[in-house]
Coordinates of N, CA and C in Angstrom, one line a residue:
X1074 N 52.0 76.8 97.6 CA 51.2 76.7 96.3 C 49.8 76.1 96.6
X1075 N 48.8 76.7 96.1 CA 47.4 76.3 96.4 C 46.8 75.6 95.2
X1076 N 46.2 74.5 95.4 CA 45.6 73.7 94.3 C 46.6 73.5 93.1
X1077 N 47.9 73.4 93.5 CA 48.9 73.1 92.5 C 49.2 74.3 91.6
X1078 N 48.7 75.5 91.9 CA 48.8 76.7 91.1 C 49.9 77.6 91.6
X1079 N 50.7 78.2 90.7 CA 51.7 79.2 91.1 C 51.0 80.6 91.0
X1080 N 50.2 80.8 90.0 CA 49.6 82.1 89.8 C 48.1 82.1 90.2
X1081 N 47.7 83.0 91.1 CA 46.3 83.1 91.6 C 45.9 84.5 91.4
X1082 N 44.8 84.7 90.7 CA 44.2 86.1 90.4 C 45.3 87.0 89.9
X1083 N 46.2 86.5 89.0 CA 47.2 87.3 88.4 C 48.4 87.5 89.3
X1084 N 48.5 86.9 90.4 CA 49.6 87.1 91.4 C 50.5 85.9 91.4
X1085 N 51.8 86.1 91.1 CA 52.7 85.0 91.2 C 53.0 84.6 92.6
X1086 N 52.4 83.6 93.2 CA 52.6 83.3 94.6 C 54.0 82.8 94.9
X1087 N 54.8 82.4 93.9 CA 56.1 82.0 94.2 C 57.1 83.1 94.5
X1088 N 56.6 84.4 94.2 CA 57.5 85.5 94.4 C 56.9 86.5 95.4
X1089 N 56.0 86.1 96.3 CA 55.4 87.0 97.2 C 56.4 87.5 98.2
X1090 N 56.3 88.8 98.5 CA 57.2 89.5 99.4 C 56.7 89.2 100.8
X1091 N 57.6 89.1 101.8 CA 57.3 88.9 103.2 C 57.9 90.0 104.0
X1092 N 57.1 90.8 104.7 CA 57.5 91.9 105.5 C 57.8 91.5 106.9
X1093 N 58.8 92.1 107.5 CA 59.1 91.9 109.0 C 58.1 92.8 109.8
X1094 N 57.9 92.4 111.0 CA 56.9 93.1 111.8 C 57.1 94.6 112.0
X1095 N 58.4 94.9 112.1 CA 58.8 96.3 112.2 C 58.4 97.1 111.0
X1096 N 58.6 96.4 109.8 CA 58.2 97.1 108.5 C 56.7 97.3 108.4
X1097 N 56.0 96.3 108.9 CA 54.5 96.4 108.9 C 54.0 97.6 109.7
X1098 N 54.6 97.7 110.9 CA 54.2 98.8 111.8 C 54.6 100.2 111.2
X1099 N 55.8 100.2 110.6 CA 56.2 101.5 109.9 C 55.2 101.9 108.8
X1100 N 54.8 100.9 108.0 CA 53.8 101.2 107.0 C 52.5 101.5 107.5
X1101 N 52.0 100.9 108.6 CA 50.8 101.2 109.2 C 50.7 102.6 109.7
X1102 N 51.9 103.1 110.3 CA 51.9 104.5 110.8 C 51.9 105.5 109.6
X1103 N 52.5 105.1 108.5 CA 52.5 105.9 107.3 C 51.0 106.0 106.7
X1104 N 50.3 104.9 106.8 CA 49.0 104.8 106.3 C 48.1 105.8 107.1
X1105 N 48.3 105.8 108.4 CA 47.5 106.7 109.3 C 47.7 108.2 108.9
X1106 N 48.9 108.5 108.3 CA 49.1 109.9 107.9 C 48.7 110.1 106.5
X1107 N 48.0 109.1 105.9 CA 47.4 109.3 104.6 C 48.2 108.8 103.4
X1108 N 49.3 108.0 103.7 CA 50.1 107.6 102.6 C 49.5 106.3 102.0
X1109 N 48.8 106.4 100.8 CA 48.2 105.3 100.2 C 49.2 104.4 99.5
X1110 N 50.3 104.8 99.1 CA 51.3 104.0 98.6 C 51.8 103.0 99.6
X1111 N 51.8 103.4 100.9 CA 52.2 102.5 102.0 C 51.2 101.4 102.2
X1112 N 49.9 101.8 101.9 CA 48.8 100.8 102.1 C 49.0 99.7 101.0
X1113 N 49.3 100.2 99.8 CA 49.5 99.2 98.7 C 50.6 98.3 99.0
X1114 N 51.7 98.8 99.5 CA 52.9 98.0 99.9 C 52.6 97.0 101.0
X1115 N 51.8 97.5 102.0 CA 51.4 96.6 103.1 C 50.5 95.4 102.6
X1116 N 49.6 95.8 101.7 CA 48.8 94.7 101.1 C 49.6 93.7 100.4
X1117 N 50.5 94.2 99.5 CA 51.4 93.3 98.7 C 52.3 92.5 99.6
X1118 N 52.7 93.0 100.7 CA 53.6 92.3 101.7 C 52.9 91.3 102.6
X1119 N 51.6 91.3 102.5 CA 50.8 90.3 103.3 C 50.0 89.3 102.5
X1120 N 50.2 89.3 101.2 CA 49.5 88.4 100.3 C 49.8 86.9 100.7
X1121 N 51.0 86.7 101.1 CA 51.4 85.3 101.5 C 50.5 84.9 102.7
X1122 N 50.2 85.8 103.6 CA 49.3 85.5 104.7 C 47.9 85.1 104.2
X1123 N 47.4 85.9 103.3 CA 46.1 85.5 102.7 C 46.2 84.1 102.1
X1124 N 47.2 83.8 101.4 CA 47.4 82.5 100.8 C 47.4 81.4 101.8
X1125 N 48.1 81.6 102.9 CA 48.1 80.6 104.0 C 46.7 80.3 104.6
X1126 N 45.9 81.4 104.6 CA 44.6 81.2 105.2 C 43.7 80.4 104.2
X1127 N 43.7 80.8 102.9 CA 42.8 80.1 102.0 C 43.2 78.7 101.7
X1128 N 44.4 78.3 102.1 CA 44.9 77.0 101.9 C 44.1 76.0 102.8
X1129 N 43.5 76.6 103.9 CA 42.7 75.7 104.8 C 41.5 75.2 104.1
X1130 N 41.1 75.8 103.0 CA 39.8 75.4 102.3 C 40.1 74.6 101.0
X1131 N 41.4 74.1 100.9 CA 41.7 73.3 99.8 C 40.9 72.0 99.8
X1132 N 40.5 71.5 98.6 CA 39.8 70.3 98.4 C 38.3 70.4 98.6
X1133 N 37.8 71.6 98.7 CA 36.3 71.8 98.9 C 35.6 72.2 97.6
X1134 N 36.4 72.2 96.5 CA 35.7 72.5 95.2 C 35.6 74.0 95.0
X1135 N 36.1 74.9 95.8 CA 36.0 76.3 95.7 C 37.1 76.8 94.7
X1136 N 36.7 77.9 94.0 CA 37.7 78.5 93.1 C 38.7 79.3 93.9
X1137 N 40.0 78.9 93.7 CA 41.1 79.5 94.5 C 41.2 81.0 94.2
X1138 N 41.0 81.4 93.0 CA 41.0 82.8 92.6 C 40.0 83.6 93.4
X1139 N 38.8 83.1 93.4 CA 37.7 83.8 94.2 C 38.1 83.9 95.7
X1140 N 38.5 82.8 96.2 CA 38.8 82.8 97.7 C 40.0 83.8 98.0
X1141 N 41.0 83.8 97.1 CA 42.1 84.7 97.2 C 41.7 86.2 97.2
X1142 N 40.8 86.5 96.3 CA 40.3 87.9 96.2 C 39.5 88.3 97.5
X1143 N 38.6 87.3 97.9 CA 37.9 87.6 99.1 C 38.8 87.7 100.3
X1144 N 39.8 86.9 100.4 CA 40.8 87.0 101.5 C 41.5 88.3 101.5
X1145 N 41.7 88.9 100.3 CA 42.4 90.2 100.2 C 41.5 91.3 100.8
X1146 N 40.2 91.1 100.6 CA 39.2 92.1 101.2 C 39.4 92.1 102.7
X1147 N 39.4 90.8 103.3 CA 39.6 90.7 104.7 C 40.9 91.4 105.2
X1148 N 42.0 91.2 104.4 CA 43.3 91.8 104.7 C 43.2 93.3 104.7
X1149 N 42.5 93.9 103.7 CA 42.3 95.3 103.7 C 41.5 95.9 104.9
X1150 N 40.5 95.1 105.3 CA 39.7 95.5 106.5 C 40.6 95.5 107.7
X1151 N 41.5 94.5 107.8 CA 42.4 94.4 108.9 C 43.4 95.6 108.9
X1152 N 43.9 96.0 107.8 CA 44.8 97.1 107.7 C 44.1 98.4 108.1
X1153 N 42.8 98.6 107.7 CA 42.1 99.8 108.0 C 41.7 99.9 109.4
X1154 N 41.6 98.7 110.1 CA 41.0 98.8 111.5 C 42.1 98.4 112.6
X1155 N 43.3 98.1 112.2 CA 44.3 97.7 113.1 C 44.8 98.9 113.9
X1156 N 44.9 98.7 115.2 CA 45.4 99.7 116.2 C 46.8 99.4 116.6
X1157 N 47.7 100.3 116.1 CA 49.2 100.1 116.3 C 49.6 100.3 117.8
X1158 N 48.7 100.9 118.6 CA 49.0 101.1 120.0 C 48.9 99.9 120.8
X1159 N 48.1 98.9 120.3 CA 48.0 97.6 121.0 C 49.2 96.7 120.9
X1160 N 49.5 96.0 121.9 CA 50.7 95.1 121.9 C 50.3 93.8 121.2
X1161 N 49.9 93.8 119.9 CA 49.5 92.7 119.2 C 50.2 92.7 117.8
X1162 N 50.6 91.5 117.4 CA 51.2 91.4 116.1 C 50.1 91.6 115.0
X1163 N 50.5 92.2 113.9 CA 49.5 92.5 112.8 C 48.9 91.2 112.3
X1164 N 49.7 90.2 112.1 CA 49.2 88.9 111.6 C 48.3 88.2 112.5
X1165 N 48.5 88.4 113.8 CA 47.6 87.8 114.8 C 46.2 88.4 114.7
X1166 N 46.1 89.7 114.4 CA 44.9 90.4 114.2 C 44.3 90.1 112.8
X1167 N 45.1 90.0 111.8 CA 44.7 89.9 110.4 C 44.1 88.6 110.1
X1168 N 44.7 87.5 110.6 CA 44.2 86.1 110.2 C 42.8 85.9 110.5
X1169 N 42.2 86.2 111.7 CA 40.8 86.1 111.9 C 39.9 86.9 111.0
X1170 N 40.4 88.1 110.7 CA 39.7 89.0 109.8 C 39.6 88.4 108.4
X1171 N 40.7 87.9 107.9 CA 40.7 87.2 106.6 C 39.9 86.0 106.6
X1172 N 40.0 85.2 107.6 CA 39.3 83.9 107.7 C 37.8 84.2 107.8
X1173 N 37.4 85.2 108.6 CA 36.0 85.6 108.7 C 35.4 86.1 107.4
X1174 N 36.2 86.8 106.6 CA 35.7 87.2 105.3 C 35.5 86.1 104.3
X1175 N 36.4 85.1 104.4 CA 36.3 83.9 103.5 C 35.1 83.1 103.9
X1176 N 34.9 82.9 105.2 CA 33.8 82.1 105.7 C 32.4 82.8 105.4
X1177 N 32.4 84.1 105.5 CA 31.2 84.9 105.1 C 30.9 84.7 103.7
X1178 N 31.9 84.7 102.8 CA 31.7 84.4 101.4 C 31.1 83.0 101.2
X1179 N 31.7 82.0 101.8 CA 31.2 80.7 101.7 C 29.8 80.5 102.2
X1180 N 29.5 81.2 103.3 CA 28.1 81.1 103.8 C 27.1 81.7 102.8
X1181 N 27.5 82.8 102.2 CA 26.6 83.5 101.3 C 26.3 82.7 100.0
X1182 N 27.3 81.8 99.7 CA 27.2 80.9 98.5 C 26.8 79.5 98.9
X1183 N 26.4 79.3 100.2 CA 26.0 78.0 100.6 C 24.6 77.7 100.1
X1184 N 24.4 76.4 99.6 CA 23.1 76.0 99.1 C 22.0 75.8 100.2
X1185 N 22.5 75.6 101.4 CA 21.5 75.5 102.5 C 20.9 76.8 102.8
X1186 N 19.6 76.9 102.8 CA 18.9 78.2 103.0 C 18.6 78.4 104.5
X1187 N 18.9 79.6 104.9 CA 18.6 80.0 106.3 C 17.7 81.2 106.3
X1188 N 16.8 81.3 107.2 CA 15.8 82.4 107.3 C 16.5 83.8 107.3
X1189 N 15.9 84.8 106.8 CA 16.4 86.1 106.7 C 16.7 86.7 108.1
X1190 N 15.8 86.5 109.1 CA 16.0 87.0 110.4 C 17.2 86.3 111.1
X1191 N 17.3 85.0 110.9 CA 18.5 84.3 111.5 C 19.8 84.7 110.9
X1192 N 19.8 84.9 109.6 CA 21.0 85.4 108.9 C 21.4 86.8 109.4
X1193 N 20.4 87.7 109.5 CA 20.6 89.0 109.9 C 21.2 89.1 111.3
X1194 N 20.7 88.2 112.2 CA 21.2 88.2 113.6 C 22.7 87.7 113.6
X1195 N 22.9 86.7 112.7 CA 24.3 86.1 112.7 C 25.3 87.2 112.2
X1196 N 24.9 87.9 111.2 CA 25.8 89.0 110.6 C 26.0 90.1 111.7
X1197 N 25.0 90.4 112.4 CA 25.1 91.4 113.5 C 26.1 90.9 114.5
X1198 N 26.0 89.6 114.8 CA 26.9 89.0 115.8 C 28.3 89.0 115.3
X1199 N 28.5 88.7 114.0 CA 29.9 88.7 113.4 C 30.5 90.1 113.4
X1200 N 29.7 91.1 113.1 CA 30.2 92.4 113.1 C 30.6 92.9 114.5
X1201 N 29.7 92.5 115.5 CA 30.1 92.8 116.9 C 31.3 92.1 117.3
X1202 N 31.5 90.9 116.8 CA 32.8 90.1 117.1 C 34.0 90.8 116.6
X1203 N 33.9 91.3 115.4 CA 35.0 92.0 114.8 C 35.3 93.3 115.5
X1204 N 34.2 94.0 115.9 CA 34.4 95.3 116.6 C 35.0 95.0 118.0
X1205 N 34.6 94.0 118.7 CA 35.1 93.7 120.0 C 36.6 93.2 119.9
X1206 N 36.9 92.5 118.9 CA 38.3 92.0 118.7 C 39.2 93.2 118.5
X1207 N 38.7 94.2 117.7 CA 39.5 95.4 117.5 C 39.7 96.2 118.8
X1208 N 38.7 96.2 119.6 CA 38.8 97.0 120.9 C 39.6 96.3 122.0
X1209 N 39.4 95.0 122.1 CA 39.9 94.2 123.2 C 41.2 93.4 122.9
X1210 N 41.4 93.3 121.6 CA 42.6 92.5 121.1 C 42.6 91.1 121.5
X1211 N 41.4 90.5 121.7 CA 41.3 89.1 121.9 C 39.9 88.7 121.4
X1212 N 39.7 87.4 121.2 CA 38.4 86.9 120.7 C 37.3 86.9 121.7
X1213 N 36.2 87.7 121.5 CA 35.2 87.8 122.5 C 34.4 86.5 122.7
X1214 N 33.8 86.4 123.9 CA 32.9 85.2 124.1 C 31.5 85.5 123.6
X1215 N 30.8 84.4 123.5 CA 29.4 84.5 123.0 C 28.6 85.5 124.0
X1216 N 28.9 85.4 125.3 CA 28.2 86.3 126.2 C 28.5 87.8 125.9
X1217 N 29.7 88.1 125.6 CA 30.1 89.4 125.3 C 29.4 89.9 124.0
X1218 N 29.4 89.0 123.0 CA 28.8 89.4 121.7 C 27.3 89.6 121.9
X1219 N 26.6 88.7 122.7 CA 25.2 88.8 123.0 C 24.9 90.2 123.6
X1220 N 25.7 90.5 124.6 CA 25.5 91.8 125.3 C 25.7 93.0 124.4
X1221 N 26.7 92.9 123.5 CA 26.9 94.0 122.6 C 25.8 94.3 121.6
X1222 N 25.1 93.2 121.2 CA 24.0 93.4 120.2 C 22.6 93.3 120.9
X1223 N 22.6 93.1 122.2 CA 21.4 93.1 123.0 C 20.5 92.0 122.5
X1224 N 21.1 90.8 122.4 CA 20.3 89.6 122.0 C 20.5 88.5 123.0
X1225 N 19.6 87.5 123.0 CA 19.7 86.4 123.9 C 20.9 85.5 123.5
X1226 N 21.6 85.0 124.5 CA 22.7 84.1 124.2 C 22.4 82.9 123.3
X1227 N 21.2 82.2 123.6 CA 20.9 81.1 122.8 C 20.5 81.4 121.4
X1228 N 19.9 82.6 121.2 CA 19.6 83.1 119.9 C 20.8 83.3 119.0
X1229 N 21.9 83.9 119.7 CA 23.1 84.1 119.0 C 23.8 82.8 118.6
X1230 N 23.8 81.9 119.5 CA 24.4 80.6 119.2 C 23.7 79.9 118.1
X1231 N 22.4 79.9 118.1 CA 21.6 79.3 117.1 C 21.8 79.9 115.7
X1232 N 21.9 81.3 115.7 CA 22.1 82.0 114.4 C 23.5 81.7 113.8
X1233 N 24.5 81.7 114.7 CA 25.9 81.4 114.2 C 26.0 80.0 113.7
X1234 N 25.3 79.0 114.4 CA 25.4 77.6 114.0 C 24.6 77.4 112.6
X1235 N 23.5 78.2 112.5 CA 22.7 78.0 111.3 C 23.5 78.4 110.0
X1236 N 24.4 79.4 110.1 CA 25.1 79.8 108.9 C 26.5 79.3 108.8
X1237 N 26.9 78.4 109.8 CA 28.2 77.9 109.8 C 28.3 76.9 108.6
X1238 N 29.5 76.8 108.1 CA 29.8 75.9 107.0 C 29.9 74.4 107.4
X1239 N 29.3 73.5 106.8 CA 29.4 72.1 107.2 C 30.8 71.6 107.2
X1240 N 31.2 70.9 108.2 CA 32.6 70.4 108.3 C 32.8 69.2 107.6
X1241 N 33.9 69.2 106.8 CA 34.3 68.0 106.0 C 34.9 66.9 106.9
X1242 N 34.6 65.7 106.6 CA 35.2 64.5 107.3 C 36.7 64.5 107.1
X1243 N 37.1 65.1 106.1 CA 38.6 65.1 105.8 C 39.3 66.4 106.2
X1244 N 38.6 67.2 107.1 CA 39.2 68.4 107.7 C 40.3 68.0 108.7
X1245 N 41.5 68.4 108.5 CA 42.6 68.1 109.5 C 42.4 68.8 110.8
X1246 N 42.5 68.1 111.9 CA 42.3 68.7 113.2 C 43.7 68.8 114.0
X1247 N 44.6 68.0 113.5 CA 45.9 68.0 114.2 C 47.0 67.4 113.3
X1248 N 48.2 68.0 113.2 CA 49.2 67.5 112.4 C 50.6 67.8 113.0
X1249 N 51.4 66.7 113.1 CA 52.7 66.8 113.7 C 53.6 65.8 113.1
X1250 N 54.8 66.2 112.7 CA 55.8 65.3 112.1 C 55.2 64.4 110.9
X1251 N 54.4 65.0 110.1 CA 53.8 64.3 109.0 C 52.6 63.5 109.2
X1252 N 52.3 63.3 110.5 CA 51.1 62.5 110.9 C 49.9 63.4 111.1
X1253 N 48.8 63.2 110.3 CA 47.7 64.1 110.3 C 46.5 63.3 110.8
X1254 N 45.7 64.0 111.8 CA 44.5 63.4 112.3 C 43.3 64.2 111.6
X1255 N 42.4 63.5 111.0 CA 41.2 64.1 110.4 C 40.0 63.9 111.3
X1256 N 38.9 64.7 110.9 CA 37.7 64.6 111.7 C 37.1 63.2 111.7
X1257 N 37.2 62.5 110.5 CA 36.7 61.2 110.4 C 37.4 60.2 111.4
X1258 N 38.7 60.5 111.8 CA 39.4 59.6 112.7 C 38.9 59.7 114.1
X1259 N 38.1 60.8 114.4 CA 37.6 61.0 115.7 C 36.2 60.5 115.9
X1260 N 35.6 60.0 114.8 CA 34.2 59.5 114.8 C 34.3 58.1 115.2
X1261 N 33.6 57.7 116.2 CA 33.6 56.3 116.6 C 32.2 55.8 116.9
X1262 N 32.1 54.5 117.3 CA 30.8 53.9 117.6 C 30.5 54.2 119.1
X1263 N 29.6 55.1 119.4 CA 29.4 55.5 120.8 C 28.6 54.4 121.6
X1264 N 28.2 53.4 120.9 CA 27.6 52.3 121.6 C 28.6 51.3 122.1
X1265 N 29.8 51.5 121.8 CA 30.9 50.6 122.2 C 31.4 50.9 123.5
X1266 N 31.3 49.9 124.5 CA 31.8 50.2 125.8 C 33.2 50.6 125.9
X1267 N 34.0 50.0 125.0 CA 35.5 50.3 125.1 C 35.7 51.8 124.8
X1268 N 34.9 52.4 123.8 CA 35.1 53.8 123.5 C 34.6 54.6 124.7
X1269 N 33.6 54.2 125.3 CA 33.1 54.9 126.5 C 34.1 55.0 127.6
X1270 N 34.8 53.9 127.8 CA 35.8 53.8 128.8 C 37.0 54.7 128.4
X1271 N 37.3 54.7 127.1 CA 38.4 55.5 126.6 C 38.2 57.0 126.9
X1272 N 36.9 57.4 126.7 CA 36.5 58.8 126.9 C 36.7 59.2 128.4
X1273 N 36.4 58.3 129.3 CA 36.5 58.5 130.7 C 38.0 58.7 131.1
X1274 N 38.9 57.8 130.5 CA 40.3 57.8 130.8 C 40.9 59.1 130.2
X1275 N 40.4 59.5 129.1 CA 41.0 60.7 128.4 C 40.6 62.0 129.3
X1276 N 39.4 62.0 129.8 CA 39.0 63.2 130.6 C 39.8 63.2 131.9
X1277 N 40.0 62.0 132.5 CA 40.8 62.0 133.7 C 42.2 62.4 133.5
X1278 N 42.8 62.0 132.3 CA 44.2 62.4 132.0 C 44.3 63.9 131.8
X1279 N 43.3 64.5 131.1 CA 43.3 66.0 130.9 C 43.1 66.7 132.2
X1280 N 42.3 66.2 133.1 CA 42.0 66.8 134.4 C 43.3 66.9 135.2
X1281 N 44.2 65.9 135.1 CA 45.4 65.9 135.8 C 46.5 66.8 135.3
X1282 N 46.3 67.5 134.2 CA 47.2 68.4 133.7 C 47.2 69.7 134.4
X1283 N 48.3 70.5 134.3 CA 48.4 71.8 134.9 C 47.5 72.8 134.2
X1284 N 47.2 73.9 134.8 CA 46.3 74.9 134.2 C 46.8 75.5 132.9
X1285 N 48.1 75.7 132.8 CA 48.7 76.3 131.6 C 48.7 75.3 130.5
X1286 N 48.9 74.0 130.8 CA 48.9 72.9 129.8 C 47.5 72.8 129.3
X1287 N 46.5 72.8 130.2 CA 45.1 72.7 129.7 C 44.7 73.9 128.8
X1288 N 45.2 75.1 129.1 CA 44.9 76.2 128.3 C 45.5 76.1 126.9
X1289 N 46.8 75.7 126.9 CA 47.4 75.5 125.6 C 46.7 74.5 124.7
X1290 N 46.3 73.3 125.3 CA 45.6 72.3 124.5 C 44.3 72.9 124.0
X1291 N 43.6 73.6 124.9 CA 42.3 74.2 124.5 C 42.4 75.2 123.4
X1292 N 43.4 76.0 123.4 CA 43.6 77.0 122.4 C 44.1 76.3 121.1
X1293 N 44.9 75.3 121.2 CA 45.5 74.6 120.0 C 44.5 73.8 119.3
X1294 N 43.7 72.9 120.1 CA 42.9 71.9 119.5 C 41.4 72.1 119.5
X1295 N 41.0 73.0 120.3 CA 39.6 73.3 120.4 C 39.3 74.6 119.7
X1296 N 40.2 75.6 119.8 CA 40.0 76.9 119.1 C 40.8 77.0 117.8
X1297 N 41.6 76.0 117.5 CA 42.3 75.9 116.2 C 43.4 77.0 116.0
X1298 N 44.0 77.5 117.1 CA 45.1 78.5 117.0 C 46.4 77.8 116.7
X1299 N 47.3 78.6 116.1 CA 48.7 78.1 115.8 C 49.5 78.3 117.1
X1300 N 50.7 77.6 117.1 CA 51.6 77.8 118.3 C 52.0 79.2 118.4
X1301 N 52.2 79.9 117.3 CA 52.6 81.3 117.4 C 51.5 82.2 118.0
X1302 N 50.2 81.9 117.6 CA 49.1 82.7 118.2 C 48.9 82.4 119.6
X1303 N 49.1 81.1 120.0 CA 49.0 80.8 121.4 C 50.1 81.5 122.2
X1304 N 51.3 81.5 121.7 CA 52.4 82.1 122.4 C 52.1 83.6 122.6
X1305 N 51.6 84.3 121.6 CA 51.3 85.7 121.7 C 50.2 85.9 122.8
X1306 N 49.2 85.0 122.8 CA 48.1 85.2 123.7 C 48.4 85.0 125.2
X1307 N 49.3 84.0 125.5 CA 49.6 83.7 126.9 C 51.0 84.3 127.3
X1308 N 51.7 84.9 126.4 CA 52.9 85.7 126.8 C 54.1 84.8 126.9
X1309 N 54.3 83.8 126.2 CA 55.5 83.0 126.2 C 56.0 82.8 124.8
X1310 N 57.2 82.1 124.6 CA 57.7 81.9 123.3 C 57.0 80.7 122.6
X1311 N 57.1 80.7 121.3 CA 56.6 79.6 120.5 C 57.3 78.3 120.9
X1312 N 58.6 78.4 121.2 CA 59.3 77.2 121.6 C 58.8 76.6 122.9
X1313 N 58.4 77.5 123.8 CA 57.9 77.0 125.1 C 56.5 76.4 124.9
X1314 N 55.7 77.0 124.0 CA 54.4 76.4 123.7 C 54.5 75.0 123.1
X1315 N 55.5 74.9 122.2 CA 55.7 73.6 121.6 C 56.1 72.5 122.6
X1316 N 57.1 72.9 123.5 CA 57.5 72.0 124.5 C 56.4 71.6 125.5
X1317 N 55.6 72.6 126.0 CA 54.5 72.3 126.9 C 53.4 71.5 126.2
X1318 N 53.2 71.8 125.0 CA 52.2 71.0 124.2 C 52.6 69.5 124.1
X1319 N 53.8 69.3 123.7 CA 54.3 67.9 123.6 C 54.3 67.2 124.9
X1320 N 54.7 67.9 126.0 CA 54.8 67.3 127.3 C 53.4 66.9 127.8
X1321 N 52.4 67.8 127.5 CA 51.0 67.5 127.9 C 50.5 66.3 127.2
X1322 N 50.7 66.3 125.9 CA 50.2 65.1 125.0 C 50.9 63.8 125.5
X1323 N 52.2 63.9 125.9 CA 52.9 62.7 126.4 C 52.3 62.2 127.7
X1324 N 51.9 63.2 128.6 CA 51.3 62.8 129.8 C 49.9 62.1 129.6
X1325 N 49.2 62.6 128.6 CA 47.9 62.0 128.3 C 48.1 60.6 127.8
X1326 N 49.1 60.5 126.9 CA 49.3 59.1 126.3 C 49.7 58.1 127.4
X1327 N 50.5 58.6 128.4 CA 50.9 57.7 129.4 C 49.8 57.3 130.3
X1328 N 48.8 58.2 130.5 CA 47.7 57.9 131.4 C 46.7 56.9 130.7
X1329 N 46.6 57.0 129.4 CA 45.6 56.1 128.8 C 46.2 55.0 128.0

């Protein structure tokens, strides 16, 4: 339930249908043959996915009905562009598309003004990112995006940063067993020698981890991926990701 509401944009979120992956693929194949009723069924069966994405923006004063409708646009784009021949779960592909559509909407309604040329470059970069994701089935790097649109890397970085939404101090960055860490918890006094020493110890502890552990922590806490998404990306089970993640965090705690 989002913002304490059961009904969003006329949809009863308490009764949303959830499709199995095999059912999604079957519907996607029907859509490719021109079955529009299958498209409607697939959209309906993934509204809970849209809801889970827009819940990330709770507490920012945005209208949940508007965000839900925008998220549905991202879902429809994902349905229209998904390649069933790729070994990728539909939700893994759809979440970034939905999230991108919502962020684009928030940027367009942002009160901070950005120059037209910078905004145009950023939109070209985002379109290239979506295109490359569809082709390669993974998130492209800034270098790949820059090459695709024939722009300088630093210009692309500047453009994307210029239209990015300001991060709330109350944005959760990690949550486990009911304990949540927010952005504000990570802000400290950089003039404090103790903090400086803690940073050194943390870096040394991370360096001592195995390559797979480092990759899991990077995907989880720096790229914001879920354990399921990490499991799909590196080819292991979600349970293994959870075990390796906890083991890595325990190693870091023991080191510092």
